[in-house]
CSV table of C-alpha atoms in Angstrom, one decimal:
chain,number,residue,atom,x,y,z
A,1,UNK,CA,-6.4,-8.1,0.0
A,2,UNK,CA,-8.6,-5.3,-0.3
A,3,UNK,CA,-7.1,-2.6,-2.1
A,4,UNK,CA,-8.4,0.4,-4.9
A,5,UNK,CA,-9.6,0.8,-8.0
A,6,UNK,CA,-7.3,3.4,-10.0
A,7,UNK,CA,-3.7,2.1,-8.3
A,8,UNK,CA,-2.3,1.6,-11.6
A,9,UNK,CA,-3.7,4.9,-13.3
A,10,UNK,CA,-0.8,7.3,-12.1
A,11,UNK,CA,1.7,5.2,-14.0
A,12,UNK,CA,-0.1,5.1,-16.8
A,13,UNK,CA,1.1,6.7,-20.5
A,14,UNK,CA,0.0,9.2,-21.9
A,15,UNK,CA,-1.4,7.4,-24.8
A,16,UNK,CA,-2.8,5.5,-21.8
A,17,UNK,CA,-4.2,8.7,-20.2
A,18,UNK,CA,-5.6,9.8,-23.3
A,19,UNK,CA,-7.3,6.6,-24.9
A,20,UNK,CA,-8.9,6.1,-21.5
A,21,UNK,CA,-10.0,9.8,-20.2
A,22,UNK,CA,-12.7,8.8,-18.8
A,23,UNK,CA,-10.7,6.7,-16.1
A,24,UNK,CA,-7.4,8.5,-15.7
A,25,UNK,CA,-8.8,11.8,-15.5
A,26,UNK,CA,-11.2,11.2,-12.1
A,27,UNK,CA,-10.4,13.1,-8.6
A,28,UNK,CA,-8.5,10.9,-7.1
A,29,UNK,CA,-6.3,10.1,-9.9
A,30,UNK,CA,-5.6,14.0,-10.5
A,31,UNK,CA,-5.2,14.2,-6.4
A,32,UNK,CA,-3.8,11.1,-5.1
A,33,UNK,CA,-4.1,12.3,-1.6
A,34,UNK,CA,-0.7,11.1,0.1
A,35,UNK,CA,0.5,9.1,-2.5
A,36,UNK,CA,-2.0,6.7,-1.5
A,37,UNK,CA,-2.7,4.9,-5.1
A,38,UNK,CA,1.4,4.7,-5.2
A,39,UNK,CA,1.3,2.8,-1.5
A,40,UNK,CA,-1.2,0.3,-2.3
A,41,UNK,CA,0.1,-0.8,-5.6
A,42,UNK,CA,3.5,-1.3,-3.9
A,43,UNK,CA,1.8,-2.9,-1.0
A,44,UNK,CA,-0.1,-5.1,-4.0
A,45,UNK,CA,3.3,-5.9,-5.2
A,46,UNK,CA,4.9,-7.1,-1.9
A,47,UNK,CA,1.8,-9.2,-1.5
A,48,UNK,CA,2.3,-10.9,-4.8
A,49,UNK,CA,6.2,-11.9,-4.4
A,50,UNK,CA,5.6,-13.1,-1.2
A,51,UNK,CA,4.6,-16.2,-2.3
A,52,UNK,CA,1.5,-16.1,-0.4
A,53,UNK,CA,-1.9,-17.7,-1.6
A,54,UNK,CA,-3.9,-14.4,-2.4
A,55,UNK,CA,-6.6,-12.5,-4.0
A,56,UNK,CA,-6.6,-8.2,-4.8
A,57,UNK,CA,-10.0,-7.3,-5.3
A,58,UNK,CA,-10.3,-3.6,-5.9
A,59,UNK,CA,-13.2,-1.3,-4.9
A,60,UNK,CA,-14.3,1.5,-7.0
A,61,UNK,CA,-15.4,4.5,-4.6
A,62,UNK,CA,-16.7,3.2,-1.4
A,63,UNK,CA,-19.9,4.8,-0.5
A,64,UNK,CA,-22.3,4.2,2.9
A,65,UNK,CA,-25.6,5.1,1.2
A,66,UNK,CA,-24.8,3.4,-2.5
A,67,UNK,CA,-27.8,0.9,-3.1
A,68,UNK,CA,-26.7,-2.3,-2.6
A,69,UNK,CA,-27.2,-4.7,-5.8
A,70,UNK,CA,-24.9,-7.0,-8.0
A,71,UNK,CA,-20.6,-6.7,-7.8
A,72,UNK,CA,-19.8,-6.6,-11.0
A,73,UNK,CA,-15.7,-7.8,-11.6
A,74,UNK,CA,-13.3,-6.5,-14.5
A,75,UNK,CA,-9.8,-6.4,-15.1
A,76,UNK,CA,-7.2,-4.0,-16.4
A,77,UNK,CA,-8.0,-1.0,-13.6
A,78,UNK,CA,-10.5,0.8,-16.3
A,79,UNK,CA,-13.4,0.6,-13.9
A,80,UNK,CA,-14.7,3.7,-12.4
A,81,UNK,CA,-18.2,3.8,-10.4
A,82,UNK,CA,-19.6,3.1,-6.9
A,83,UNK,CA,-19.5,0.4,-4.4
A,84,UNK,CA,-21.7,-0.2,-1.5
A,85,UNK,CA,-19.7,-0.9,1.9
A,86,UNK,CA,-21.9,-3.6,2.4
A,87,UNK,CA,-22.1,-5.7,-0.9
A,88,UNK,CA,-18.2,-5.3,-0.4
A,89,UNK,CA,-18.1,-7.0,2.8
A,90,UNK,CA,-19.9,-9.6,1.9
A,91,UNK,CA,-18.6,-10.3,-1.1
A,92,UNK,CA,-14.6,-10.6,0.2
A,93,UNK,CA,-16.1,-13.3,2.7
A,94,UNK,CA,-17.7,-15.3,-0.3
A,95,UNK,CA,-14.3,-15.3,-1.9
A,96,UNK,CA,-12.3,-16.5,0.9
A,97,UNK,CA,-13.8,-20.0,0.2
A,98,UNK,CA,-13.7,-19.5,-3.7
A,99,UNK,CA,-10.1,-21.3,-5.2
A,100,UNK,CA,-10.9,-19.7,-8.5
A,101,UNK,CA,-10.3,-16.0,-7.3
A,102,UNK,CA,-7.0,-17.3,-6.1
A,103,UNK,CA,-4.0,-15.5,-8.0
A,104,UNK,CA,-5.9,-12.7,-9.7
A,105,UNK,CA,-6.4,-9.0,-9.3
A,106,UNK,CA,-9.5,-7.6,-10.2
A,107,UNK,CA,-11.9,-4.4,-10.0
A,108,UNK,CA,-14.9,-4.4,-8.5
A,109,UNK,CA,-18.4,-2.0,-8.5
A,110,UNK,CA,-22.1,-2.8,-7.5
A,111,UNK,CA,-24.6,-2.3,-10.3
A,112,UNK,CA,-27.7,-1.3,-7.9
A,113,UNK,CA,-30.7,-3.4,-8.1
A,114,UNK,CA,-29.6,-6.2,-9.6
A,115,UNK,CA,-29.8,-9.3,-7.6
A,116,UNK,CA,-26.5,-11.1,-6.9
A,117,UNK,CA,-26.0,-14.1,-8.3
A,118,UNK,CA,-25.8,-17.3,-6.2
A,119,UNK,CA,-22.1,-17.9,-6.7
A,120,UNK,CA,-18.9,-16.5,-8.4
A,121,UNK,CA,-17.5,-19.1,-10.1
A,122,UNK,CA,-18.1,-18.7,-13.2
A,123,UNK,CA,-17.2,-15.0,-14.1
A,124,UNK,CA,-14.0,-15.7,-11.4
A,125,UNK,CA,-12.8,-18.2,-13.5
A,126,UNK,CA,-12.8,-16.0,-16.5
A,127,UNK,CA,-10.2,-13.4,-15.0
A,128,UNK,CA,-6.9,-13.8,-16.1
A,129,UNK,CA,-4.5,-15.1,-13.3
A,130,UNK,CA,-1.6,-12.5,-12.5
A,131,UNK,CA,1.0,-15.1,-13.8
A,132,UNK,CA,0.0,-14.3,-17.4
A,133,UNK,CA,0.8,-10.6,-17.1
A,134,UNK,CA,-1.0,-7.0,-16.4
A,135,UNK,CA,-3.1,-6.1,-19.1
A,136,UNK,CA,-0.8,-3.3,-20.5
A,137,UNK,CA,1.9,-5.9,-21.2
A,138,UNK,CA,-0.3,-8.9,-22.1
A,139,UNK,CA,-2.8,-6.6,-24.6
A,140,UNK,CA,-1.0,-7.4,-27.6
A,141,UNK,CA,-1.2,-11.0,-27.2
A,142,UNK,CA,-5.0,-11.0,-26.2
A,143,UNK,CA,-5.6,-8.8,-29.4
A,144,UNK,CA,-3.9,-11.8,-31.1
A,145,UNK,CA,-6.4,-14.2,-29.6
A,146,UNK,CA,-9.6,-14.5,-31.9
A,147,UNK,CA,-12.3,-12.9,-30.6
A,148,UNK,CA,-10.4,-11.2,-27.8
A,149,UNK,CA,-12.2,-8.4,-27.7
A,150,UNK,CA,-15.7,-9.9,-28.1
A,151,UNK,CA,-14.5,-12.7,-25.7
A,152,UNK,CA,-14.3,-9.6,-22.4
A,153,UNK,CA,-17.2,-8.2,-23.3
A,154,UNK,CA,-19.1,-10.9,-23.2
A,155,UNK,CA,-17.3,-11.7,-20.0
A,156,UNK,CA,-19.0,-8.3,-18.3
A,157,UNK,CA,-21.7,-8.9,-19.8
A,158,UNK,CA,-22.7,-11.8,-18.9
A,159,UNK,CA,-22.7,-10.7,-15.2
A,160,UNK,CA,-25.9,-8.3,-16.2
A,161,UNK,CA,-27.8,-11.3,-17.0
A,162,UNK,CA,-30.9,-11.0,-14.8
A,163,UNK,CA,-31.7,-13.0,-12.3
A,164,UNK,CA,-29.5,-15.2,-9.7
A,165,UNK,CA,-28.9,-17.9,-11.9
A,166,UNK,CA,-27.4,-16.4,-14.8
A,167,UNK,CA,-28.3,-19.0,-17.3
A,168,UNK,CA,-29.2,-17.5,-20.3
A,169,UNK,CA,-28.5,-20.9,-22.3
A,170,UNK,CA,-30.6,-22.8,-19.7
A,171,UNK,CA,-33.9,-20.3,-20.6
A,172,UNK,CA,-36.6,-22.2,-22.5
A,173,UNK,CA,-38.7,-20.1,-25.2
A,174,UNK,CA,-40.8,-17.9,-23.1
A,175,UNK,CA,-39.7,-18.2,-20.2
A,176,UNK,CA,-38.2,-15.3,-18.2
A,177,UNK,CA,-35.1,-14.9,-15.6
A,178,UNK,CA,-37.1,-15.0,-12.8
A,179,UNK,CA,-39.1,-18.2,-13.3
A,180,UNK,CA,-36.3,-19.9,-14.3
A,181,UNK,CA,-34.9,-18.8,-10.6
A,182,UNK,CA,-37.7,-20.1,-9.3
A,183,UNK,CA,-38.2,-23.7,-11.5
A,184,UNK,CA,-41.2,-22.5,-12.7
A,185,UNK,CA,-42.2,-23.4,-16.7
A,186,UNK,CA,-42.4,-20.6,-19.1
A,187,UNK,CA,-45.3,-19.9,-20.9
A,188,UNK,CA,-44.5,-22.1,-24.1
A,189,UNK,CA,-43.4,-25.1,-22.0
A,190,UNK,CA,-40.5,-26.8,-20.8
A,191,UNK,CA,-36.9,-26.2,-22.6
A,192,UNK,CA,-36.6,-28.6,-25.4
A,193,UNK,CA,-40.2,-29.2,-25.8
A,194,UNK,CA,-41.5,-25.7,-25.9
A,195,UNK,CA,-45.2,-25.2,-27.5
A,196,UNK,CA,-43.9,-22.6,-30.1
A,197,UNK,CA,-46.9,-20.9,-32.1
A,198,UNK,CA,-46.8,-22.0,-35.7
A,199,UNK,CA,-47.7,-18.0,-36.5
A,200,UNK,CA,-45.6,-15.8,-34.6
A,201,UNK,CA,-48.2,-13.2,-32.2
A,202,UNK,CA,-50.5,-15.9,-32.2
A,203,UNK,CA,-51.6,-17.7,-28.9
């Protein structure tokens, strides 16, 4: 299902509204032009007691003329930003053949520029299912979890690694994103047997 960023925001608390301005406190929060946020987070909720195999990705402000670049995937309806039409559509088809998306609800913006990554996988399979709870009910126990916090940011970012293959622990010394794309060997040698200088600056 394709459904909106912000559905969640005009329920929010106020400590809520306050600790996260910079998402509550956007136009079509204030607004909410026909009670539309209210309809598709009921129409979320119908979709989820059905019983139905599903997926709610949620679009940040759709724009024609956004560049199109990387979709970048959170959770916990914080996101704010743009999303091109196009890197949209073709990122719902990639999901309908991805298992791992199946059961969550997440946000979703493009980061212009940035190439997309090959497949989803990896970052789907670090959302939190819906079973386990919304974030405002299930933020006490992640806080619990060690490293919770470190844990989701390194989950975002790890989807602006550069390049398609997004394998920063695969990199040899020396060698960049892009050859590593591309199988190409960095300038110090293959991974495991790189040619490190015994003075560092030295050639």
């Amino acid at each position: 299902m394709c459904s909106s960023a912000a559905v969640t925001r005009p329920t929010w608390s106020e400590k809520q509204k306050s600790q996260f301005s910079g998402a509550a406190d956007i136009p079509i929060v204030r607004l909410n032009p026909g009670g539309l946020l209210d309809e598709k987070r009921a129409t979320e909720k119908l979709l989820r007691q059905s019983g139905a195999s599903y997926t709610v990705a949620r679009p940040t402000g759709l724009k024609d003329d956004w560049p199109t670049g990387r979709p970048l995937l959170s959770q916990g309806d914080v996101a704010v930003g743009r999303t091109s039409r196009q890197d949209l559509a073709n990122f719902l088809v990639r999901l309908l053949d991805e298992p791992k998306a199946t059961g969550k609800t997440f946000e979703v913006l493009t980061v212009p520029g940035y190439p997309k990554p090959l497949e989803y996988g990896e970052v789907l399979d670090r959302l939190r299912p819906d079973a386990v709870g919304p974030v405002a009910t299930a933020w006490s126990r992640v806080r619990s979890w060690f490293g919770g916090q470190q844990a989701a940011t390194y989950g975002v970012l790890q989807q602006l690694l550069p390049g398609e293959e997004q394998n920063s622990a695969g990199l040899a010394m020396g060698q960049t994103y892009e050859q590593y794309d591309k199988k190409e060997e960095g300038r110090l040698g293959p991974r495991g047997a790189e040619r490190v200088p015994e003075t560092l600056g030295s050639s």
